[in-house]
XYZ file of C-alpha atoms in Angstrom:
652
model
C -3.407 -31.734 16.185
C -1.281 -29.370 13.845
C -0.223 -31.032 10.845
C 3.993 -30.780 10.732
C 5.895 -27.341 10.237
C 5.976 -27.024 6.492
C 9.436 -25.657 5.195
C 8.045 -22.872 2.845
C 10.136 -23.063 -0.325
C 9.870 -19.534 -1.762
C 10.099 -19.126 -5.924
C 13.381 -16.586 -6.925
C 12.721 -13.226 -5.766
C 13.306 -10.627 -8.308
C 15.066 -7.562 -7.281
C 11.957 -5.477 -7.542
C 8.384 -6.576 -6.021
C 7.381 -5.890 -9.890
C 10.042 -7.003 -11.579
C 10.147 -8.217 -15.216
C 10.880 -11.372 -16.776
C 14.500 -11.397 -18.446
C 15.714 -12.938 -21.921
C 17.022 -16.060 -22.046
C 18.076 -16.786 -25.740
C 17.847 -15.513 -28.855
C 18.259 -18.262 -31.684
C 20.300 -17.082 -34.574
C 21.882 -19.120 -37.753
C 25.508 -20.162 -36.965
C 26.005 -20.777 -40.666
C 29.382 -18.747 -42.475
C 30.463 -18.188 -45.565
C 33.232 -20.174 -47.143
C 34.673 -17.458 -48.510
C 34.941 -16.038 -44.241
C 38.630 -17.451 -43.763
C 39.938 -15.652 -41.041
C 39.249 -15.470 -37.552
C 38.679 -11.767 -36.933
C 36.483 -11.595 -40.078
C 34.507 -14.977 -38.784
C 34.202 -12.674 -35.467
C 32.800 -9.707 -37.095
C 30.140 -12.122 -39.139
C 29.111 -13.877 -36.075
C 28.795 -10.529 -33.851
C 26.941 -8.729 -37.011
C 24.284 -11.497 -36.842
C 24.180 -12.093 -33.063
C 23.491 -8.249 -33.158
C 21.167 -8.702 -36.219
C 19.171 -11.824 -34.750
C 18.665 -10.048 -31.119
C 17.497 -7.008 -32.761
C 15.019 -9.321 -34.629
C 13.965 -10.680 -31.833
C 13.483 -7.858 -29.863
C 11.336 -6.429 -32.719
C 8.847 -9.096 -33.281
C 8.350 -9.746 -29.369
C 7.858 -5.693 -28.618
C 4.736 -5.794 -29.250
C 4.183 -9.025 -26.658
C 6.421 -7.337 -24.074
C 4.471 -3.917 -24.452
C 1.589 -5.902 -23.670
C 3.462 -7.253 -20.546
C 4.138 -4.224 -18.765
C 1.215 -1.841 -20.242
C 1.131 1.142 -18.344
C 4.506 1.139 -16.878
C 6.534 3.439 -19.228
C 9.703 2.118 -16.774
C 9.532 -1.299 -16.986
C 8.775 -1.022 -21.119
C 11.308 1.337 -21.244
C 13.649 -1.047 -18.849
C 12.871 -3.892 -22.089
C 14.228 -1.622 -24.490
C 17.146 -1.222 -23.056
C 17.849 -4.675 -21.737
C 18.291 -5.754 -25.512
C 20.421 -3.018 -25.968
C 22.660 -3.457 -22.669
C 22.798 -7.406 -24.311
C 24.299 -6.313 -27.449
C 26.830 -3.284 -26.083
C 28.349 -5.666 -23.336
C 27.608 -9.370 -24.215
C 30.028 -10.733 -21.938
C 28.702 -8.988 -18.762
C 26.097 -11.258 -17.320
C 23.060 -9.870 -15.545
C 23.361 -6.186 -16.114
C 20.178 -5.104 -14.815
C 18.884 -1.454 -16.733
C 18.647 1.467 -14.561
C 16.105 3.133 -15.880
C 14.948 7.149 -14.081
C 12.426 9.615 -14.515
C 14.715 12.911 -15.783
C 14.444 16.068 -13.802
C 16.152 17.832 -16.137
C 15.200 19.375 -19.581
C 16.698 16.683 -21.894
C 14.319 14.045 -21.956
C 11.828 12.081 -20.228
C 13.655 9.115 -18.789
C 17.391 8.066 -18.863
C 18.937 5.477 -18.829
C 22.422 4.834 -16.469
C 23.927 2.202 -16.397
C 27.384 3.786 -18.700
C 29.193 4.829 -15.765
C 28.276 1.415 -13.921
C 29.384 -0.595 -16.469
C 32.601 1.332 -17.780
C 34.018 0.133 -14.137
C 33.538 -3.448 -15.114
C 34.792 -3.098 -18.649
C 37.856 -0.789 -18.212
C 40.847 -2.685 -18.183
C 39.572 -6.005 -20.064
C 40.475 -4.968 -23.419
C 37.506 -2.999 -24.316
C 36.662 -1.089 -27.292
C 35.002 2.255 -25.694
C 36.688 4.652 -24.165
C 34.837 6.117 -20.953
C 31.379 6.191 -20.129
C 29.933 8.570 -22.736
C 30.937 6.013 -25.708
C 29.739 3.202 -23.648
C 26.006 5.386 -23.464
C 26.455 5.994 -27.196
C 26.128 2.691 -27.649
C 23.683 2.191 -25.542
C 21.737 3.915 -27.276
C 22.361 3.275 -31.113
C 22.045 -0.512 -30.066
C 18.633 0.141 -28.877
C 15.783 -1.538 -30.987
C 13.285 0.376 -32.995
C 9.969 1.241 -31.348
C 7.647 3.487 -31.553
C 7.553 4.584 -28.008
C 10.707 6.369 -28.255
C 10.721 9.857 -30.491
C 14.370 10.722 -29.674
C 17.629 9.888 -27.949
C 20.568 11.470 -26.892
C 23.751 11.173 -24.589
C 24.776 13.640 -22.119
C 27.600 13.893 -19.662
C 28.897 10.795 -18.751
C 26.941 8.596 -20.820
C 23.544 8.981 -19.609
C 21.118 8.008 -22.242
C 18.073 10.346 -22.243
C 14.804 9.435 -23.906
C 12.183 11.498 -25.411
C 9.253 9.532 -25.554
C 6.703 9.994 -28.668
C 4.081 12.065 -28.122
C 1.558 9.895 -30.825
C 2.646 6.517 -28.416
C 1.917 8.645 -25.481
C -1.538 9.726 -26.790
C -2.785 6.084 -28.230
C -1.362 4.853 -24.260
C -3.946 7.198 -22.860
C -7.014 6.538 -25.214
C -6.295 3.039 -24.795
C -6.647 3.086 -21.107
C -9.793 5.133 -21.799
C -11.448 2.524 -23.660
C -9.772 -0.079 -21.706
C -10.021 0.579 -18.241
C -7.737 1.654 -15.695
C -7.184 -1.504 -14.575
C -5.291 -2.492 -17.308
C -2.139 0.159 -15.691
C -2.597 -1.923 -12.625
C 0.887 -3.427 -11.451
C 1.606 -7.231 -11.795
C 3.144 -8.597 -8.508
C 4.818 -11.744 -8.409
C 2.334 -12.907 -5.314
C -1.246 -13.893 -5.257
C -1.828 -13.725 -1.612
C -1.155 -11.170 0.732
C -2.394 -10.590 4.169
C -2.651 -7.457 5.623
C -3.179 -7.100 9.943
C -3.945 -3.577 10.385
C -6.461 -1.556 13.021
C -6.434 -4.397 15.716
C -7.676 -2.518 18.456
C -8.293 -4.237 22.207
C -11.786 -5.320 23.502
C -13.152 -3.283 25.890
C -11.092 -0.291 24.923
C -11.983 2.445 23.189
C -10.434 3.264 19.720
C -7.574 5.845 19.781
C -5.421 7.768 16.954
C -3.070 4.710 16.940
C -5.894 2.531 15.701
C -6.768 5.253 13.356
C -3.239 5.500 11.737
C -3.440 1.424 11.649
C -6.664 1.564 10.006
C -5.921 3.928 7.424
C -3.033 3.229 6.113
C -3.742 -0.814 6.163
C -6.740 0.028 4.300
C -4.637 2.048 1.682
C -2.044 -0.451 1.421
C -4.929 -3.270 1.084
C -6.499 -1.257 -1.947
C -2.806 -1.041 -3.589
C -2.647 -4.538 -3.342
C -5.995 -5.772 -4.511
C -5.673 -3.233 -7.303
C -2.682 -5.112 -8.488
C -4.642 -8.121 -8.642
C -3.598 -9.834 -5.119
C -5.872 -11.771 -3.115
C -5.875 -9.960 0.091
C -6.988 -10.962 3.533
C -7.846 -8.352 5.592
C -7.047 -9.599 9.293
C -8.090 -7.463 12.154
C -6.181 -9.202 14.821
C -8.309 -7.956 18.152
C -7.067 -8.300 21.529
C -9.906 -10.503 22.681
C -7.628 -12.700 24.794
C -6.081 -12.641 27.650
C -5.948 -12.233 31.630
C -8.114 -8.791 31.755
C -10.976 -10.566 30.536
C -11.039 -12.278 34.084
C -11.372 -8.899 35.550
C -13.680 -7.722 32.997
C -16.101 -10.929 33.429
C -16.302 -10.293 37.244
C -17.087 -7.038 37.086
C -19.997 -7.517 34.571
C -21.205 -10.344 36.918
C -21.192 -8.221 39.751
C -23.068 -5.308 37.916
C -25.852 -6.713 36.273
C -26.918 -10.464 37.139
C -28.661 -10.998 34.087
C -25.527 -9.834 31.927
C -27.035 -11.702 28.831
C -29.637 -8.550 29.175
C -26.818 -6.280 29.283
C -26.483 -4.334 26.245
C -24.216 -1.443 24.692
C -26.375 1.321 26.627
C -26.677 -0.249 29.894
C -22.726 -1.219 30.237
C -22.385 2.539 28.942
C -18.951 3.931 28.048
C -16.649 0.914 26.995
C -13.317 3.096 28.502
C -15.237 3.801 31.628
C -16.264 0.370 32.338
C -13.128 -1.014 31.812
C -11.152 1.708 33.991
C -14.083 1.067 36.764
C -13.423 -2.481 36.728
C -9.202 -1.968 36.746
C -9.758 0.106 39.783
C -11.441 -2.256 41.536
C -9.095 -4.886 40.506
C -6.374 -3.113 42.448
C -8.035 -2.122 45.040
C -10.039 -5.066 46.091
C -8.410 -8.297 46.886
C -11.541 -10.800 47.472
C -12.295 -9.049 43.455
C -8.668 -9.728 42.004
C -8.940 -13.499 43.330
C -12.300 -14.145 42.064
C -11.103 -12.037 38.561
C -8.148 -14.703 38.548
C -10.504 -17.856 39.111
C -12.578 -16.161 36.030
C -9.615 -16.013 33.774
C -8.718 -20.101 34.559
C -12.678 -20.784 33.900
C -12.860 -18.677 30.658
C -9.980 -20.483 29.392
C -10.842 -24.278 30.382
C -14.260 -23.473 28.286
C -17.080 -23.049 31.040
C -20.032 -22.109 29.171
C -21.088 -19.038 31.446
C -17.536 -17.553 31.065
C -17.265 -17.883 27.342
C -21.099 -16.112 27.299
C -19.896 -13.016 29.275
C -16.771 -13.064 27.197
C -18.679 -13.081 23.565
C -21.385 -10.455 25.198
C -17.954 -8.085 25.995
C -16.994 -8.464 22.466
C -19.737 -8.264 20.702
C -20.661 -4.596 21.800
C -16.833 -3.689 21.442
C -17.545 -4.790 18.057
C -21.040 -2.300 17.731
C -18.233 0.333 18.639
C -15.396 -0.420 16.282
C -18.006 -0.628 13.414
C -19.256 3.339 13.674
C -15.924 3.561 13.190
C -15.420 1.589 10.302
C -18.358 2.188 8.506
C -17.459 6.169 8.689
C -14.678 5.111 7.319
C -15.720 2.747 4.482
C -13.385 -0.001 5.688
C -14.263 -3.965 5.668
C -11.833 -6.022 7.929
C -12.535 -9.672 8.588
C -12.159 -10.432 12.230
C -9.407 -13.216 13.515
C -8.189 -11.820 16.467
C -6.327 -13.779 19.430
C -8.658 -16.338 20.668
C -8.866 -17.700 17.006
C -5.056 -18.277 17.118
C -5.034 -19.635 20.778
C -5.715 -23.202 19.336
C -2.382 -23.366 17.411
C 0.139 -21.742 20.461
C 0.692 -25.670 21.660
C 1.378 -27.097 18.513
C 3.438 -24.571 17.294
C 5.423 -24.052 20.233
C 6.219 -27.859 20.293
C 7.069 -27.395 16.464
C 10.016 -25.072 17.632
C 10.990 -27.246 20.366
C 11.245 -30.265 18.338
C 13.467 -27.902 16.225
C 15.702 -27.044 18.765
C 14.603 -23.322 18.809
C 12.583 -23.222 22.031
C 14.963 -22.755 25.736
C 14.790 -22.636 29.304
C 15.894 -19.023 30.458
C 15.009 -18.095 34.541
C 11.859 -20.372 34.372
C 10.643 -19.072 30.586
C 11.069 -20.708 27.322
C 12.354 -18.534 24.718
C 13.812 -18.473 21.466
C 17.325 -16.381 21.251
C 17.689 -14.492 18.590
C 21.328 -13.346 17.080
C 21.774 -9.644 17.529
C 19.439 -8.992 19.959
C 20.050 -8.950 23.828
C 16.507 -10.002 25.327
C 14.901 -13.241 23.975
C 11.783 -13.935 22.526
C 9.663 -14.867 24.995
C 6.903 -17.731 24.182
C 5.737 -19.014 26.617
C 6.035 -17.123 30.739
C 7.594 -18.840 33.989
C 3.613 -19.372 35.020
C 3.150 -21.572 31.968
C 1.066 -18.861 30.282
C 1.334 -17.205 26.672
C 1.895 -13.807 25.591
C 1.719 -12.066 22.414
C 5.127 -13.539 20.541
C 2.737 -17.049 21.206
C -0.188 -15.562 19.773
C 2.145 -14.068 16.643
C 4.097 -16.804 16.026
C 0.777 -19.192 15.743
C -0.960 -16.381 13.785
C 2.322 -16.365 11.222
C 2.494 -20.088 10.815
C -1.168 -20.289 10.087
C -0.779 -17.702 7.471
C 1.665 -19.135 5.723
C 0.550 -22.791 5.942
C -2.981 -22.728 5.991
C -3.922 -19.257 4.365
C -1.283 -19.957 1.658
C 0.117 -15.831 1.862
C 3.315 -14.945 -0.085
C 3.298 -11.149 1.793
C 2.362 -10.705 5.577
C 2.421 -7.205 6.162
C 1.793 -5.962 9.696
C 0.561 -2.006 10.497
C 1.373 -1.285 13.949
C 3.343 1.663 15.078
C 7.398 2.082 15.107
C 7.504 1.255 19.089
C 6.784 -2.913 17.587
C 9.671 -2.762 15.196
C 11.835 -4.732 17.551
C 9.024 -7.099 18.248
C 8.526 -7.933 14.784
C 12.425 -7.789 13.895
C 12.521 -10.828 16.365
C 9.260 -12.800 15.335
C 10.653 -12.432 11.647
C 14.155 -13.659 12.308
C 12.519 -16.600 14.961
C 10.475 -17.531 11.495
C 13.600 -17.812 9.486
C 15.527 -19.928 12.431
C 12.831 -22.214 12.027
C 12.331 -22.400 8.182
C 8.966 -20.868 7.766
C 10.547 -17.677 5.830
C 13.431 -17.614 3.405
C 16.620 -15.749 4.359
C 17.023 -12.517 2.734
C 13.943 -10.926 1.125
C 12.411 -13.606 -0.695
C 9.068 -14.589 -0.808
C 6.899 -15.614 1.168
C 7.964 -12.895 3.594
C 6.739 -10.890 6.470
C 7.001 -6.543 6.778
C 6.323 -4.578 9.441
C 4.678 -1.665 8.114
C 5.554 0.814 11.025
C 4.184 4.501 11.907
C 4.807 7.614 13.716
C 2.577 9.614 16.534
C -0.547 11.788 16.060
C 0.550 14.810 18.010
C -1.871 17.699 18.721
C -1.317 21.443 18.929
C 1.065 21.470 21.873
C 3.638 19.249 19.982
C 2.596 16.351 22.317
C 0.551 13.188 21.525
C -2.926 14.239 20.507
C -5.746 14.147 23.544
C -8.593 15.740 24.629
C -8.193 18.616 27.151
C -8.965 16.563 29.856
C -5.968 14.525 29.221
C -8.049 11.431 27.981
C -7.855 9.706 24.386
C -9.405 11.101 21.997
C -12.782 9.238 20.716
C -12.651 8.112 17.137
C -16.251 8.652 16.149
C -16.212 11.740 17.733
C -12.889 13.115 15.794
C -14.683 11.531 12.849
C -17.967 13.395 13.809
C -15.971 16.685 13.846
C -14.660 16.801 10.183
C -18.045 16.081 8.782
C -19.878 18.745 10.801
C -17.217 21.571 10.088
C -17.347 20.025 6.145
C -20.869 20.426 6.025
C -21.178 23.621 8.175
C -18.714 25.195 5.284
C -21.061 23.443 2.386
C -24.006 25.446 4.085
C -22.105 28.725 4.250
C -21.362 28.868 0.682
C -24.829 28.554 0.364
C -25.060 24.959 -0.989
C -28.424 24.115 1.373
C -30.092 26.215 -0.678
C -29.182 24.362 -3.974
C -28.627 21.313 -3.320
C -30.914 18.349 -1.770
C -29.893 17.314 2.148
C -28.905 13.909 1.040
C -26.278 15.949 -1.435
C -25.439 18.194 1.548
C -24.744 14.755 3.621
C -22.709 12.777 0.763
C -20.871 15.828 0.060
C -19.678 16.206 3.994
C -19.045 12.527 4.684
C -16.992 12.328 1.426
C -14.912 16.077 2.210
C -14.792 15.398 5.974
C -13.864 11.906 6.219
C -11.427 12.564 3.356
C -9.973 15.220 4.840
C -9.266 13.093 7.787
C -7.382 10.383 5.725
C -5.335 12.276 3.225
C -3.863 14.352 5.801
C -2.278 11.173 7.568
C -1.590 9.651 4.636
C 0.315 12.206 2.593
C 2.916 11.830 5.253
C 5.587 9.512 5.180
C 4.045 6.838 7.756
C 7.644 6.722 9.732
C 7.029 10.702 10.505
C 5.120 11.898 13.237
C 2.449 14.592 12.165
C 0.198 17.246 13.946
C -3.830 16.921 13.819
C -5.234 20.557 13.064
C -8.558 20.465 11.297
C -8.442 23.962 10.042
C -5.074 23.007 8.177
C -6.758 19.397 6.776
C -10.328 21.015 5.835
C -8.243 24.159 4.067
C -9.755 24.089 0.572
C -6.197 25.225 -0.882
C -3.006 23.537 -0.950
C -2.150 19.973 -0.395
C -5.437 18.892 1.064
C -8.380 16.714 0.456
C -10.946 19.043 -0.172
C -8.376 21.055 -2.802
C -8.174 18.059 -4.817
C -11.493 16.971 -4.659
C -12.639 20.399 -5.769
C -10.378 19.970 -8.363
C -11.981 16.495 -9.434
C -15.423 17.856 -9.381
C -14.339 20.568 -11.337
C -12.888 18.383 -14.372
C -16.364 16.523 -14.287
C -17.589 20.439 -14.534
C -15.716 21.030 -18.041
C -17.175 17.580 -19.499
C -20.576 18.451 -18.313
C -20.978 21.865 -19.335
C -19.177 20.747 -23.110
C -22.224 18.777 -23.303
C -20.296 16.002 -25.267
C -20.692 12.386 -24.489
C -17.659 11.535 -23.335
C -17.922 7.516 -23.466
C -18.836 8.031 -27.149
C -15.744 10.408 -27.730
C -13.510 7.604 -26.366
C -14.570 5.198 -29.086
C -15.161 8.004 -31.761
C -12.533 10.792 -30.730
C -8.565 11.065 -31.039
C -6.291 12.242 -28.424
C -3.811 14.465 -29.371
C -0.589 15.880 -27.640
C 0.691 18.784 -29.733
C 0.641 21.554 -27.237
C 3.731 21.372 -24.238
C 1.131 21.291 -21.563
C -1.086 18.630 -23.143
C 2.045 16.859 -23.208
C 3.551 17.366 -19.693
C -0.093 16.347 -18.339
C -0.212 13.016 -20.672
C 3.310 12.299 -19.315
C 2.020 12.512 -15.826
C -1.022 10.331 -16.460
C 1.192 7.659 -18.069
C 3.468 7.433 -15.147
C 0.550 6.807 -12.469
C 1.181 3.289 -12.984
C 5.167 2.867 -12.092
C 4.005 5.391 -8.879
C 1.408 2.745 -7.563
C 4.483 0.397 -8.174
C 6.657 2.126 -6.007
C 3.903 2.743 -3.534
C 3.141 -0.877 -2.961
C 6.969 -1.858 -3.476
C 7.835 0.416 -0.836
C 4.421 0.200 1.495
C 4.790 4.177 0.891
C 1.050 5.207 0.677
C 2.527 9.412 0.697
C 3.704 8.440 -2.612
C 0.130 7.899 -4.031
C -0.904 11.243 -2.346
C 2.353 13.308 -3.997
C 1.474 12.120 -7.650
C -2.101 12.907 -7.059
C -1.661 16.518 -5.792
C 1.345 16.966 -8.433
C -1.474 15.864 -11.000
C -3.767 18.273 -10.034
C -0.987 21.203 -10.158
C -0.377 20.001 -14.040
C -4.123 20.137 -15.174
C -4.464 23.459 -13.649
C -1.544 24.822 -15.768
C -2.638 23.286 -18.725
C -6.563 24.067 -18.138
C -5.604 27.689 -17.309
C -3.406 28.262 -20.571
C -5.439 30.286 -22.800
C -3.486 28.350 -25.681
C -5.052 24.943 -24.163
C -8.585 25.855 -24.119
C -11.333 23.463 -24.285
C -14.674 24.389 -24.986
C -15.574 25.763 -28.125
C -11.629 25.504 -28.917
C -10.490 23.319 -32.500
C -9.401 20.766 -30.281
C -12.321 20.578 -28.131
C -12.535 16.351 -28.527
C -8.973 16.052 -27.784
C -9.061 18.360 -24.941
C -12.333 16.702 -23.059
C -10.585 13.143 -23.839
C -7.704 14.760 -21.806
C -9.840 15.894 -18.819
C -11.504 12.381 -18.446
C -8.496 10.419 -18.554
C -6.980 13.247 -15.925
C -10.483 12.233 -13.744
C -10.511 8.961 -14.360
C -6.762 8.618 -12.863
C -7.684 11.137 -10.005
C -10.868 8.827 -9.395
C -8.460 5.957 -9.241
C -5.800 7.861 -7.268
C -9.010 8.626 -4.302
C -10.055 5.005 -4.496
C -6.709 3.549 -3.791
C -6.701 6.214 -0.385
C -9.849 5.407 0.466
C -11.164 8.695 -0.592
C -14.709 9.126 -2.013
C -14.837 11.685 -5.097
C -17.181 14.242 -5.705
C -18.414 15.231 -8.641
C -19.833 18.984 -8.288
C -19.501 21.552 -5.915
């Protein structure tokens, strides 16, 4: 029996998925003068202390807050400013800072919230007059700290910051010494699950699963990076009336189907489209295939053999797959959720959710013209059973705060009405609290023609064998720049599986995941431009500089001092400080192009800085600083790879 439905009581979202904690109070003496005797001069006394004790305050916790957000120049940058907005408009509650990279030449970041707030101040007696002297003081009530080098107000009161280039450089040897991990972002969840892949038993693996897999496995990386428990669900179709047909037809074609393995049942896709053809064209088949269905499901032993025999070689095929890939799923596809359907469904109905519509029971949902169907006129369920189950076991047995769901765009609607069914019925919060459920949607893999990408024969395209293809043409171009000759094969084969599988990933995932894009291999294996192999080259490069310095770079860290001075140094240290707000919005957003922009924009910074002949390295008066420069610029790349999935390389 399933314990009750739990009403999930989610904690206050904040507005961002990596928001910060605000003030409360600042304690300050109340005490005046008697020699204060009237009121406007007992105003100025208390507002020149409330100023001075927040101020204080904001001082001797800076250091505490810095701590807090390490890494994310925004969200420090976002406490600055919060003091300040608290002092330039105390009676404006909640004024959130708006804090924004600059793209133009007069700072680093700005902050702009002046034109925002001079529309709720105007008219109440205020003492500024327009935006720009609401930004000016903004910014002279800002507290001291060392981040900042600079400020200034332009146009209509946007307060630009010029960070300090010493802050910058002690950030970056910090994370040197560090760790990486300590830029990771803190989300306010500690469990997430992610369903991504999910391909059907029996069926062979297509360019849908691979877009699934990929980006689930990015987004899963983001996630645990930040610290998240994640659980990696691959939610298989392993359930369900075609097993009847598939059972039947491995009776009928080997006896002894307990003997049957991978090689003898052959080609998963052609078995299965051998047995669907005689499914519709033999009735005495399609009546013994529907008997096989009501035996696998009332638990006959024999049945539930041939079904786990089916599965388990699907499984031998979906594992080349993800072991070329380097992805780890745990399995808990349909059957495991088939348990729950009853108890759930009754759940609903006890609710008042679940009705009778034309011999169904569905739930309606506002907005939408077709029901959710849970359970069919035959008495049977269908996938909204098997999702709503799997979502209430999430959230009440797995404990997860996040259920994200990677499936293509054609589910949104499906998973618009699951969602708002789970907020009829309590599960999930209104709004976009937590716990909550996304659907992580994506567009087509189209091929040459414009069309969605098959083989010339018209048939889906084989997974291992696309796979297969990238490494051969990455090694075949390793061997033509005559790397067989120097290097060993098992170089040769790390080197291919790392460029060609790479290749494979980045060049979905540097896409926006709504878009559709078009599979060419000569345009992903291209060695310039936005591709994997250009930035891995570029990677093993930078581990090319270190090695040929002939420094130790882990004792530099400890020993060395980073410097900034030069306007490239600078514009790459900027870049390598803001990783940490991009995997922020990445994750925020379930964006994983957003990753793959700041890493190829990282690489285009190096280069300019590496080929200044004012910036050189080697040999150069500020060879330590320089080499400290190029390992934090790998280090970040290194992270940037493992987050897509990407293996580096480290010579080439």
């Amino acid at each position: 029996m399933l314990t009750p439905l739990t009403l999930l009581v989610p904690p206050a979202s904040p507005p961002s998925l990596f928001s910060f904690n605000r003030f409360s109070h600042f304690p300050f003496s109340t005490s005046i003068s008697a020699t204060t005797t009237s009121a406007s001069d007992l105003l100025r006394v208390v507002s020149r202390r409330l100023v001075l004790a927040i101020k204080t305050q904001s001082i001797t916790t800076m250091a505490t807050q810095e701590e807090e957000c390490k890494g994310n120049l925004k969200a420090q940058l976002a406490k600055l400013f919060e003091v300040s907005l608290k002092v330039t408009v105390p009676n404006e509650a909640d004024v959130d800072p708006l804090i924004a990279a600059c793209t133009g030449k007069f700072g680093d970041y700005q902050c702009n919230n002046a034109m925002g707030l001079w529309s709720k101040i105007k008219g109440k007696g205020t003492q500024f007059r327009g935006p720009p002297a609401v930004g000016e003081a903004i910014k002279n009530n800002l507290p001291t700290s060392e981040m900042i080098d600079s400020c200034s107000v332009a146009g209509p009161g946007f307060v630009n910051v010029v960070l300090s280039k010493n802050w910058m450089a002690k950030g970056i040897q910090k994370m040197l010494v560090e760790g990486i991990d300590t830029w990771a972002p803190q989300p306010p969840v500690k469990t997430a699950v992610v369903d991504f892949s999910s391909p059907n038993i029996a069926k062979e693996m297509h360019v849908g699963h691979l877009r699934s897999t990929i980006i689930g496995d990015t987004l899963a990386r983001m996630l645990e990076f930040s610290k998240v428990k994640v659980l990696r669900r691959n939610h298989v179709g392993d359930w369900g009336t075609q097993f009847g047909m598939l059972i039947e037809f491995l009776f009928e074609k080997f006896p002894n189907f307990e003997d049957a393995t991978e090689t003898a049942i052959g080609d998963l896709q052609a078995f299965y489209k051998a047995s669907k053809q005689r499914f519709d064209s033999d009735p005495a088949f399609k009546e013994r295939a529907q008997q096989a269905v009501v035996r696998l499901q009332g638990g006959e032993e024999k049945y539930r053999r041939a079904w786990a025999q089916i599965c388990e070689i699907s499984r031998t095929e979906f594992h080349k797959v993800y072991q070329r890939l380097g992805v780890h799923l745990e399995e808990k596809g349909e059957s495991f959720y088939n348990p729950y359907i009853p108890g759930v469904i009754e759940g609903l109905t006890k609710q008042g959710l679940v009705e009778e519509s034309q011999g169904a029971r569905v739930i309606f949902i506002e907005g939408i013209n077709i029901p959710l169907i849970v359970v069919k006129s035959d008495g049977g369920f269908n996938y909204a059973s098997t999702d709503l189950a799997a979502l209430w076991y999430r959230l009440n047995e797995e404990k997860a705060e996040w259920i994200i769901y990677v499936t293509d765009v054609g589910q949104q609607q499906h998973f618009d009405m699951l969602f708002k069914a789970a907020k009829r019925a309590g599960w999930l919060p209104q709004g976009d609290n937590y716990p909550k459920a996304s659907h992580v949607g994506f567009g087509l893999v189209l091929g040459e023609d414009g069309k969605r990408f098959r083989t010339r024969n018209t048939e889906v395209v084989r997974l291992v064998d696309l796979l297969d293809e990238a490494k051969n043409r990455s090694k075949a171009a390793l061997i033509e720049r005559g790397k067989g000759e120097e290097w060993t094969e098992e170089e040769i084969e790390s080197t291919a599986d790392a460029v060609g599988y790479g290749a494979v990933k980045y060049a979905d995932l540097k896409n926006n995941r709504l878009t559709n894009y078009t599979f060419n291999f000569d345009q992903m294996l291209n060695d310039k431009g936005n591709t994997a192999v250009y930035l891995l080259y570029a990677h093993a490069r930078i581990c090319s500089i270190i090695r040929r310095s002939g420094k130790d770079v882990e004792e530099l860290k400890n020993k060395g001092t980073l410097v900034l001075e030069h306007k490239d140094e600078r514009d790459l240290g900027l870049h390598l400080l803001q990783f940490a707000e991009v995997v922020e919005e990445a994750c925020t957003n379930l964006l994983p192009n957003v990753v793959c922009d700041y890493l190829y924009n990282l690489s285009e910074i190096f280069s300019k800085f590496y080929s200044n002949a004012e910036c050189k390295v080697i040999g150069s008066d500020k060879e330590t600083s320089r080499l400290l420069l190029c390992e934090a610029t790998a280090v970040v790349m290194r992270k940037c790879f493992n987050l897509l999935g990407i293996t580096p390389i480290y010579k080439i």
